[in-house]
Tab-separated table of C-alpha atoms in Angstrom:
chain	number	residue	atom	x	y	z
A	1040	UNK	CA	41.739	-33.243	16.222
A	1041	UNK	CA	39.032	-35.290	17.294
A	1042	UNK	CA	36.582	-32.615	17.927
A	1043	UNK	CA	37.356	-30.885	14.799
A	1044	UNK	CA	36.637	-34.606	12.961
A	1045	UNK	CA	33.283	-35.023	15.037
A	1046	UNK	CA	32.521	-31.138	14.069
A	1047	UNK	CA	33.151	-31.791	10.358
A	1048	UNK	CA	31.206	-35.055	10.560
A	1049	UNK	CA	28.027	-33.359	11.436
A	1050	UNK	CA	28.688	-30.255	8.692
A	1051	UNK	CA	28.693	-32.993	6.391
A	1052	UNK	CA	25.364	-34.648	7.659
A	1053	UNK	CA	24.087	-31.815	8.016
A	1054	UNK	CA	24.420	-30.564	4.615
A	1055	UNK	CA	23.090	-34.507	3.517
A	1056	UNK	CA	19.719	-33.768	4.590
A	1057	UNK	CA	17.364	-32.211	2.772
A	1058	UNK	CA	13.958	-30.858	3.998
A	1059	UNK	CA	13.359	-30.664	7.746
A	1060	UNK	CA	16.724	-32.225	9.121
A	1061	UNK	CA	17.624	-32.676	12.137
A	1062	UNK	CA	19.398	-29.247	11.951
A	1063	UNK	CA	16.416	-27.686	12.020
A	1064	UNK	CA	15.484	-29.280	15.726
A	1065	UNK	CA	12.285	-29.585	17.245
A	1066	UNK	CA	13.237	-26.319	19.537
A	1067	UNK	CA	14.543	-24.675	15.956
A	1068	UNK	CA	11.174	-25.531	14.706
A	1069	UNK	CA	9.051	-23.971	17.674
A	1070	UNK	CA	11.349	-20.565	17.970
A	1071	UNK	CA	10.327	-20.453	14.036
A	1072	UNK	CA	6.703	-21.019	14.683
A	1073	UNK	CA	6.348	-19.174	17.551
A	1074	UNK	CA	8.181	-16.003	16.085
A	1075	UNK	CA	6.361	-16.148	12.476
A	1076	UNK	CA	2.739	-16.034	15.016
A	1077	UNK	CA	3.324	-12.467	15.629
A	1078	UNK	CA	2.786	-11.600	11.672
A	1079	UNK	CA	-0.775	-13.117	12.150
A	1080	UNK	CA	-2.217	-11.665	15.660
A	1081	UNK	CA	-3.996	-8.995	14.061
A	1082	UNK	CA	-7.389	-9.026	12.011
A	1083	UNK	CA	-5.644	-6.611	9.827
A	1084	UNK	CA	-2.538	-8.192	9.201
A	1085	UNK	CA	-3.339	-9.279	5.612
A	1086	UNK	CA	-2.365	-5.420	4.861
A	1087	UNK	CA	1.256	-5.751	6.454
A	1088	UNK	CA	1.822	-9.367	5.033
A	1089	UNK	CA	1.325	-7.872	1.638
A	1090	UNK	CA	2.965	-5.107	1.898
A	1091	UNK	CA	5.945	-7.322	3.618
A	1092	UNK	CA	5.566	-9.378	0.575
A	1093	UNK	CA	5.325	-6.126	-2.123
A	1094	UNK	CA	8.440	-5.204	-0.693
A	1095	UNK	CA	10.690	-8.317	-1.354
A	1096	UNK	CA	9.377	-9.134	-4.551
A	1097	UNK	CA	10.227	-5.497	-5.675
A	1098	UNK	CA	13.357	-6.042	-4.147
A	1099	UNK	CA	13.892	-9.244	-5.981
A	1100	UNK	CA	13.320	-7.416	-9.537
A	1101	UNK	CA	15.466	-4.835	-8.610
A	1102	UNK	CA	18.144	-7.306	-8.056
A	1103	UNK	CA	17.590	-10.051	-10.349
A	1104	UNK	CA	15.935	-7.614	-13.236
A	1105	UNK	CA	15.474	-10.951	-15.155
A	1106	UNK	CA	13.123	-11.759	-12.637
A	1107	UNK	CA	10.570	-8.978	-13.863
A	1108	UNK	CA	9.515	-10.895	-16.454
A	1109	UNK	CA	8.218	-14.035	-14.286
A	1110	UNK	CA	5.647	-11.821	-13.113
A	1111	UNK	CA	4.121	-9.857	-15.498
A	1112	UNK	CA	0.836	-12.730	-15.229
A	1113	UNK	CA	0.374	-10.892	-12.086
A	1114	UNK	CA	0.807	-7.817	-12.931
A	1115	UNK	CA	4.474	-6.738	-11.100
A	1116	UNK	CA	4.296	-3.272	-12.894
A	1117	UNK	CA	1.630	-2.308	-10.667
A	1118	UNK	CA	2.487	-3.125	-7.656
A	1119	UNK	CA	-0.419	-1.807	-5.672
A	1120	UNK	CA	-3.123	-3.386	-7.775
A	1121	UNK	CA	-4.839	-5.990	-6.710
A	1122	UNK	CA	-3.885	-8.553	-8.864
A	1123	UNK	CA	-0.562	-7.945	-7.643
A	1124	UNK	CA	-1.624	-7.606	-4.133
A	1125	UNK	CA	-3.549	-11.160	-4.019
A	1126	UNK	CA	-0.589	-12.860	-5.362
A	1127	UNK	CA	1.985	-11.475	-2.682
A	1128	UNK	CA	-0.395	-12.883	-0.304
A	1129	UNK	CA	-0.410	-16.507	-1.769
A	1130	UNK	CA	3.788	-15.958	-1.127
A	1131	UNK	CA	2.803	-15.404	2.095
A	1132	UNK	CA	0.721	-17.891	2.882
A	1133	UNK	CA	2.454	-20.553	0.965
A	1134	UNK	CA	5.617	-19.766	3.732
A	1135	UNK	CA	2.998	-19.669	6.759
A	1136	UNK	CA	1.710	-23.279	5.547
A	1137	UNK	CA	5.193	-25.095	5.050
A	1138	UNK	CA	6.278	-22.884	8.922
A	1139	UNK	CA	3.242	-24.177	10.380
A	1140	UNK	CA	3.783	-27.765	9.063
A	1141	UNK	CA	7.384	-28.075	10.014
A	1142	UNK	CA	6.559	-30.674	12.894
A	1143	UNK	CA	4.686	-32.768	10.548
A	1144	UNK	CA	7.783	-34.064	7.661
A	1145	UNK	CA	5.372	-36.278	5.327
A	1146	UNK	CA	2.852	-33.296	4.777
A	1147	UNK	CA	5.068	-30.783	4.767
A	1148	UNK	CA	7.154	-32.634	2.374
A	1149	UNK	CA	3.981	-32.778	-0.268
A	1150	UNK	CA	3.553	-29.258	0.106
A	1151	UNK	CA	7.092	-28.460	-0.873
A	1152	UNK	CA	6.881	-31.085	-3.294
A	1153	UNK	CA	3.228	-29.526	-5.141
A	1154	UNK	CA	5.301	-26.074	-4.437
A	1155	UNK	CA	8.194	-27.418	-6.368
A	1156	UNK	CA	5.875	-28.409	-9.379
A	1157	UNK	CA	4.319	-25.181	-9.072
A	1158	UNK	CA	7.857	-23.656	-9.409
A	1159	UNK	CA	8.984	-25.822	-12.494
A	1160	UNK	CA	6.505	-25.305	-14.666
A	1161	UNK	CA	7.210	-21.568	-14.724
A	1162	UNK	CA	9.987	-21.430	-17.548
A	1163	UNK	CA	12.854	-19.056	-16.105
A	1164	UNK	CA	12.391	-19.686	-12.919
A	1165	UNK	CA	15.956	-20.315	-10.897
A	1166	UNK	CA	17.831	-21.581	-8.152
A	1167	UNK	CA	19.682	-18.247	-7.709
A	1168	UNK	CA	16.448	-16.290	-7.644
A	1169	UNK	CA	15.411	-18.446	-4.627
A	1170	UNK	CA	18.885	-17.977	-3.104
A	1171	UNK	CA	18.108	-13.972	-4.142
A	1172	UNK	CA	14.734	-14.417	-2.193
A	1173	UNK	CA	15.960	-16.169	0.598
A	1174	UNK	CA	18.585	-13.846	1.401
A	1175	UNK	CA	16.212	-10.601	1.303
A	1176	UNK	CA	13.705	-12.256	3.340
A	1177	UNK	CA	16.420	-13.267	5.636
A	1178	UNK	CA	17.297	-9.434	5.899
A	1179	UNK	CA	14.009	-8.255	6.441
A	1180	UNK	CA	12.599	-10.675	8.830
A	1181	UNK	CA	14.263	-9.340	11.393
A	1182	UNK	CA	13.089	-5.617	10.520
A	1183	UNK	CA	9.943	-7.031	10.796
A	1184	UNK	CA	9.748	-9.074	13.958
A	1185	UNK	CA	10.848	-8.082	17.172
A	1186	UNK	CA	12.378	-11.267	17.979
A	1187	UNK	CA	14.107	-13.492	15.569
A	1188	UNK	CA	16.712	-15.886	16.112
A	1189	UNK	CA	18.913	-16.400	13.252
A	1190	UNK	CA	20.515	-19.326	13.521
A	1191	UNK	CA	16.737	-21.177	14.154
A	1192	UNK	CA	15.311	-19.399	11.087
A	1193	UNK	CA	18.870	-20.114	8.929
A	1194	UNK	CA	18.679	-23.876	9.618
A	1195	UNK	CA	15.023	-24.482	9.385
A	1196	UNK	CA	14.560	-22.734	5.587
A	1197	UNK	CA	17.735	-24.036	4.160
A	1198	UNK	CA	15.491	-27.450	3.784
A	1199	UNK	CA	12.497	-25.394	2.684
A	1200	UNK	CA	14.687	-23.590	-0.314
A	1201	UNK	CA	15.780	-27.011	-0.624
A	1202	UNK	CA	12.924	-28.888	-1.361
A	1203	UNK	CA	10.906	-26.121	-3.380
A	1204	UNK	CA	14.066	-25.535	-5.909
A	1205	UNK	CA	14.214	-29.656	-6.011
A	1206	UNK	CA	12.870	-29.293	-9.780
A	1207	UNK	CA	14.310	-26.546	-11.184
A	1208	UNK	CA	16.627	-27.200	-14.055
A	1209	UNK	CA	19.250	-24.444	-13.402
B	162	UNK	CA	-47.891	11.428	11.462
B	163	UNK	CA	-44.550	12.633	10.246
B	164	UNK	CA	-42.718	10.671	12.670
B	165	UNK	CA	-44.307	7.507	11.019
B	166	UNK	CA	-43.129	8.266	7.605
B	167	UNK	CA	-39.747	8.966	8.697
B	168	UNK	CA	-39.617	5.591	10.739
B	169	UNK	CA	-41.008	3.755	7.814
B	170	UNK	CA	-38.545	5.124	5.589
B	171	UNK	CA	-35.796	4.441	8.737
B	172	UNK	CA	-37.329	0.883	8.557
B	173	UNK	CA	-36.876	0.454	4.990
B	174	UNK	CA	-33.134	1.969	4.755
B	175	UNK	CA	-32.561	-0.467	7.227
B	176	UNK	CA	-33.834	-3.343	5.381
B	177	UNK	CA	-32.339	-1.967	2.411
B	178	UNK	CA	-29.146	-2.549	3.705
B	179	UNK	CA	-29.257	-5.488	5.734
B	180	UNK	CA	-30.758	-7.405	2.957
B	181	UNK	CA	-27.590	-6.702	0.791
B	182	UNK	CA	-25.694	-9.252	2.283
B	183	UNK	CA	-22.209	-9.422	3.597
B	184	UNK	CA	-21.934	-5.593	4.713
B	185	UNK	CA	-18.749	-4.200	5.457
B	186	UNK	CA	-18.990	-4.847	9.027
B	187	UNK	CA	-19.990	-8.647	8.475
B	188	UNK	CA	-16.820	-8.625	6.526
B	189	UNK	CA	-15.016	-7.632	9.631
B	190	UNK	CA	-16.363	-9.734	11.334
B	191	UNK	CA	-15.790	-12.976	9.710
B	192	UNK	CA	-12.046	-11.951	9.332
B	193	UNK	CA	-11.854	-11.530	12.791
B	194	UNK	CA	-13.722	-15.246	13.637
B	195	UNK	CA	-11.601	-16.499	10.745
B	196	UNK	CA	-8.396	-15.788	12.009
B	197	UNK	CA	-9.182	-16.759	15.525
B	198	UNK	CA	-10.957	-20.465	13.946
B	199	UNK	CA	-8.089	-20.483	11.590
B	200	UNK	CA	-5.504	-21.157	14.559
B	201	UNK	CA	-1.926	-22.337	13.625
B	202	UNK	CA	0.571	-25.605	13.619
B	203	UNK	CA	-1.376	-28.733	15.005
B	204	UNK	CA	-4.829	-26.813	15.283
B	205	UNK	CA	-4.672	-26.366	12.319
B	206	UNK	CA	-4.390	-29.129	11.160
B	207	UNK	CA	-6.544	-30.584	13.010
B	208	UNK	CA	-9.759	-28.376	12.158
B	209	UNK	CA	-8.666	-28.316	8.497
B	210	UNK	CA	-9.425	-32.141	9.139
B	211	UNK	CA	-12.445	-31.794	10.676
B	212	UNK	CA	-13.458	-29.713	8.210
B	213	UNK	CA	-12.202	-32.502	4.995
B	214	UNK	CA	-13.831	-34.912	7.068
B	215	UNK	CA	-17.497	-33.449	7.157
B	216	UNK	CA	-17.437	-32.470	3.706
B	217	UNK	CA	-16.462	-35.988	2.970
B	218	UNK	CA	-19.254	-37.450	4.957
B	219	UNK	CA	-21.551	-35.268	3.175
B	220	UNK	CA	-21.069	-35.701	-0.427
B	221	UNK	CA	-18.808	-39.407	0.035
B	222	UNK	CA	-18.577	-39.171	-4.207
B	223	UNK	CA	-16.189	-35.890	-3.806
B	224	UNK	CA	-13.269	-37.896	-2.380
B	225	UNK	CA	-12.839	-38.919	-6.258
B	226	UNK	CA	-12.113	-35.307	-7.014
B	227	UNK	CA	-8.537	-35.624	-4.695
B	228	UNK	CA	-7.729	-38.997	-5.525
B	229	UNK	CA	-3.965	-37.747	-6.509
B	230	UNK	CA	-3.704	-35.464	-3.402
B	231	UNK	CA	-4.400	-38.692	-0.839
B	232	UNK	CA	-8.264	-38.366	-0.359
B	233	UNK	CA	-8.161	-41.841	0.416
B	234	UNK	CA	-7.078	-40.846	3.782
B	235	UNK	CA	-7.303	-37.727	5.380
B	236	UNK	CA	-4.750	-38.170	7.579
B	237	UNK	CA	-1.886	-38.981	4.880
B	238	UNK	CA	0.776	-36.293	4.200
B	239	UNK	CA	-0.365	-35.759	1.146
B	240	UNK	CA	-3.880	-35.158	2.364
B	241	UNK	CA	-3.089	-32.566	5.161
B	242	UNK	CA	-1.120	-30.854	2.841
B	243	UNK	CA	-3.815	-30.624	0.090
B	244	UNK	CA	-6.034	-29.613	2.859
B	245	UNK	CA	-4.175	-26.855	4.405
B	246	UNK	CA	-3.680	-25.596	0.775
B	247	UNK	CA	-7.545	-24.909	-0.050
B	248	UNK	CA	-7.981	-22.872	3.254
B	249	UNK	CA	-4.759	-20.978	2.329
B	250	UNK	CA	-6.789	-20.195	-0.513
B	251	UNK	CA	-9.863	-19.832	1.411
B	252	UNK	CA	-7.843	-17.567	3.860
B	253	UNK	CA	-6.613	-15.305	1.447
B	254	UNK	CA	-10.445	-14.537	0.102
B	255	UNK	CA	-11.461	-14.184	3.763
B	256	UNK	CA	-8.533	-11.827	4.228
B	257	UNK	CA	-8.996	-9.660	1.323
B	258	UNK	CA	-13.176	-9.397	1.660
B	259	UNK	CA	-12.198	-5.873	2.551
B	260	UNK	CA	-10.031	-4.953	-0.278
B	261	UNK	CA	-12.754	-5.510	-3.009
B	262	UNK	CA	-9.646	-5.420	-6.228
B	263	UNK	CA	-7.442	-7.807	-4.715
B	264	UNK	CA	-10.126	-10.090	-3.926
B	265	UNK	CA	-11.705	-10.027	-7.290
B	266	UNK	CA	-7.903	-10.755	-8.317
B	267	UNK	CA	-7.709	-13.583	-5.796
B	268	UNK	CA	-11.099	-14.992	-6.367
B	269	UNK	CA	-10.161	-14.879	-10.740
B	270	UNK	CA	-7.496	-16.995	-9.654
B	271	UNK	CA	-9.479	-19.545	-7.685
B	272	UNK	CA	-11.686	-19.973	-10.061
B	273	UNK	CA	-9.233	-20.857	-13.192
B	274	UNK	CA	-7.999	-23.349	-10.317
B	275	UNK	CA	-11.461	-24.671	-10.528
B	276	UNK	CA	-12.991	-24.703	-13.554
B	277	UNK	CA	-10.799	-27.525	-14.638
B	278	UNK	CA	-12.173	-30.037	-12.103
B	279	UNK	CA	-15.644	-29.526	-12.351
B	280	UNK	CA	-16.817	-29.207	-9.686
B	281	UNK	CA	-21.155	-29.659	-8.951
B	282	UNK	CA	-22.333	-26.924	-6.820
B	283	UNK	CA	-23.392	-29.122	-4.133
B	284	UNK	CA	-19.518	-29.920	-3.351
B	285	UNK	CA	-19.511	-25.848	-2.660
B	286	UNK	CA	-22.870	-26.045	-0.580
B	287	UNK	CA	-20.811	-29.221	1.343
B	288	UNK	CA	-17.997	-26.893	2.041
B	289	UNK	CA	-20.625	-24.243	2.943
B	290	UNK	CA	-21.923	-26.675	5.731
B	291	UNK	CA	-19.352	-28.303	7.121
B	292	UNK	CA	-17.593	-25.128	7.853
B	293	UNK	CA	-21.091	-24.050	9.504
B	294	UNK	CA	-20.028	-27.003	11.835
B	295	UNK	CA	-16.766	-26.613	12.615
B	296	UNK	CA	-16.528	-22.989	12.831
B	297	UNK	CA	-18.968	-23.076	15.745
B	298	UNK	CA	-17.267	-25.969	16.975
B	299	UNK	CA	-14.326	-23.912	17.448
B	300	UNK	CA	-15.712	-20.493	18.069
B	301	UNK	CA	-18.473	-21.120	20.655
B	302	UNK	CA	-21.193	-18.754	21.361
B	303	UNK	CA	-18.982	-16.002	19.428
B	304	UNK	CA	-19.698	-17.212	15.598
B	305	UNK	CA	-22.357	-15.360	13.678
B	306	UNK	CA	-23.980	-17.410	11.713
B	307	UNK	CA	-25.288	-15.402	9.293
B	308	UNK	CA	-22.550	-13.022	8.478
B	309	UNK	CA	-20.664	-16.216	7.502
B	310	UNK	CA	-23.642	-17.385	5.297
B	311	UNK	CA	-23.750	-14.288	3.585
B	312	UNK	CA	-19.760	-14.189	3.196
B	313	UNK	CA	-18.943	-17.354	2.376
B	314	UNK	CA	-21.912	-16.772	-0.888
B	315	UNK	CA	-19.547	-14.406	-1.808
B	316	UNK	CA	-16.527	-16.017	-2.296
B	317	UNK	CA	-18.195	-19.258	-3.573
B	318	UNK	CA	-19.964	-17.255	-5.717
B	319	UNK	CA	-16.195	-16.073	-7.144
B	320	UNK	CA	-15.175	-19.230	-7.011
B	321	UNK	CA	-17.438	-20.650	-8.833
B	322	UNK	CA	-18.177	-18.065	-11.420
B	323	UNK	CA	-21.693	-18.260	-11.784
């Protein structure tokens, strides 16, 4: 009874925190870091990030058609283009900045936070589309890299979808 | 007397080309000194900062510009953070110099980011400099200066618009 008290205590604290928590430990936090490095080792890699990108963002519109819409500015219809292309990388690069700042809270915190801005001043943009994103990323991730450890990945972007949905109205 | 006039013309091709600046293979090659310059986690951070730093103790007026993004001090959250998000940017035109659409995509983008803050152009030649610094500083002996001179016009050039 005790144990089950102590284990519902920390769900609860757990689920308190927002941002990098605790839950996402130091070790959570390296595994993370050290398994997103293998995207970058290559001087070509900007051509698989893309892609990797292309990929769940058509995935995203095929799920959430609404979603469509949000990115007609960059051109969604063609996919391959390179307006379309150049924005999949700033996706990309926006997660590599907030993975490689998760040992530093106050600057990762005002990148989520200018992310968040970034986010809510696009009208139509929702909390289920992030929960939409996270979950095909989540899927794919591990398609992608070799090694990937669920549970550290799980805990340490639950404070990232967090913070960067912090604004959204619905 | 033929062999001259086909080395002349050998000579000129060759100037031809190498004059053009930024080549395809001194696109290569700065993405490949990039990446390895552009490191990861604390590195990072730390050369972004060296980087902020020397551009700040160039042109000391240009901390006004990030006034709202902790320019004050370049080692504030808010700071790193800004920092690391210009050479996301900056890594994105660097990673796309080979992919001449997305890049013009990327660098239309950067520039409507810009034009907003005006920005003089010896903020850009700043940023030119310092990173002539620090990219050596981190490289060694394997940084070509030049390439990078020619490449970074490029993108600045984008950026800029003019």
């Amino acid at each position: 009874m005790l144990r089950l008290f102590v284990l519902l205590c920390l769900g609860a604290f757990c689920a308190a925190q927002e941002g990098r928590s605790h839950c996402c430990s130091a070790e959570d936090r390296n595994i993370v870091q050290k398994q997103w490095s293998v995207l970058w080792k290559d001087t070509e890699s900007s051509k698989v990030k893309a892609g990797f990108a292309r990929l769940i963002l058509l995935k995203l519109s095929e799920q959430k058609p609404e979603t469509k819409a949000l990115f007609t500015n960059v051109d969604i219809d063609h996919p391959q283009g390179g307006v379309f292309t150049a924005h999949c990388l700033r996706i990309v690069n926006a997660i590599d900045m907030a993975i490689n700042l998760l040992d530093n809270p106050e600057a990762l915190d005002a990148a989520l936070d200018h992310l968040a801005d970034q986010h809510h001043a696009r009208a139509g943009v929702k909390k289920e589309h992030f929960k939409a994103f996270g979950d095909i990323l989540a899927g794919a991730l591990p398609r992608l890299l070799d090694d990937y450890n669920i549970m550290s990945w799980r805990s340490c972007f639950r404070g990232l979808y967090a913070k960067i949905t912090s604004k959204l109205d619905a | 007397m033929k062999i001259l006039i086909v080395l002349a013309a050998l000579a000129a091709l060759v100037a031809v080309t190498s004059a053009s600046g930024c080549d395809k293979l001194q696109r290569l090659k700065v993405k490949g000194q990039w990446s390895r310059a552009y490191s990861s986690g604390h590195d990072r951070e730390d050369f972004s900062q060296a980087i902020w730093r020397a551009v700040f103790a160039q042109v000391p007026d240009a901390r006004a510009l990030f006034k709202k993004v902790g320019g004050d001090d370049t080692n504030s959250g808010a700071f790193v953070a800004h920092g690391l998000r210009v050479l996301a940017g900056f890594d994105i035109t660097v990673a796309l110099l080979d992919q001449p659409e997305a890049l013009k995509a990327e660098l239309a983008h950067l520039k409507t980011q810009h034009d907003a803050r005006h920005i003089p152009d010896n903020y850009f030649e700043a940023f030119r400099l310092a990173l002539g610094h620090v990219l050596p500083a981190q490289l060694g002996r394997c940084w070509d200066k030049q390439a990078w001179s020619d490449c970074f016009e490029v993108i600045a050039h984008g950026v800029k618009g003019h």
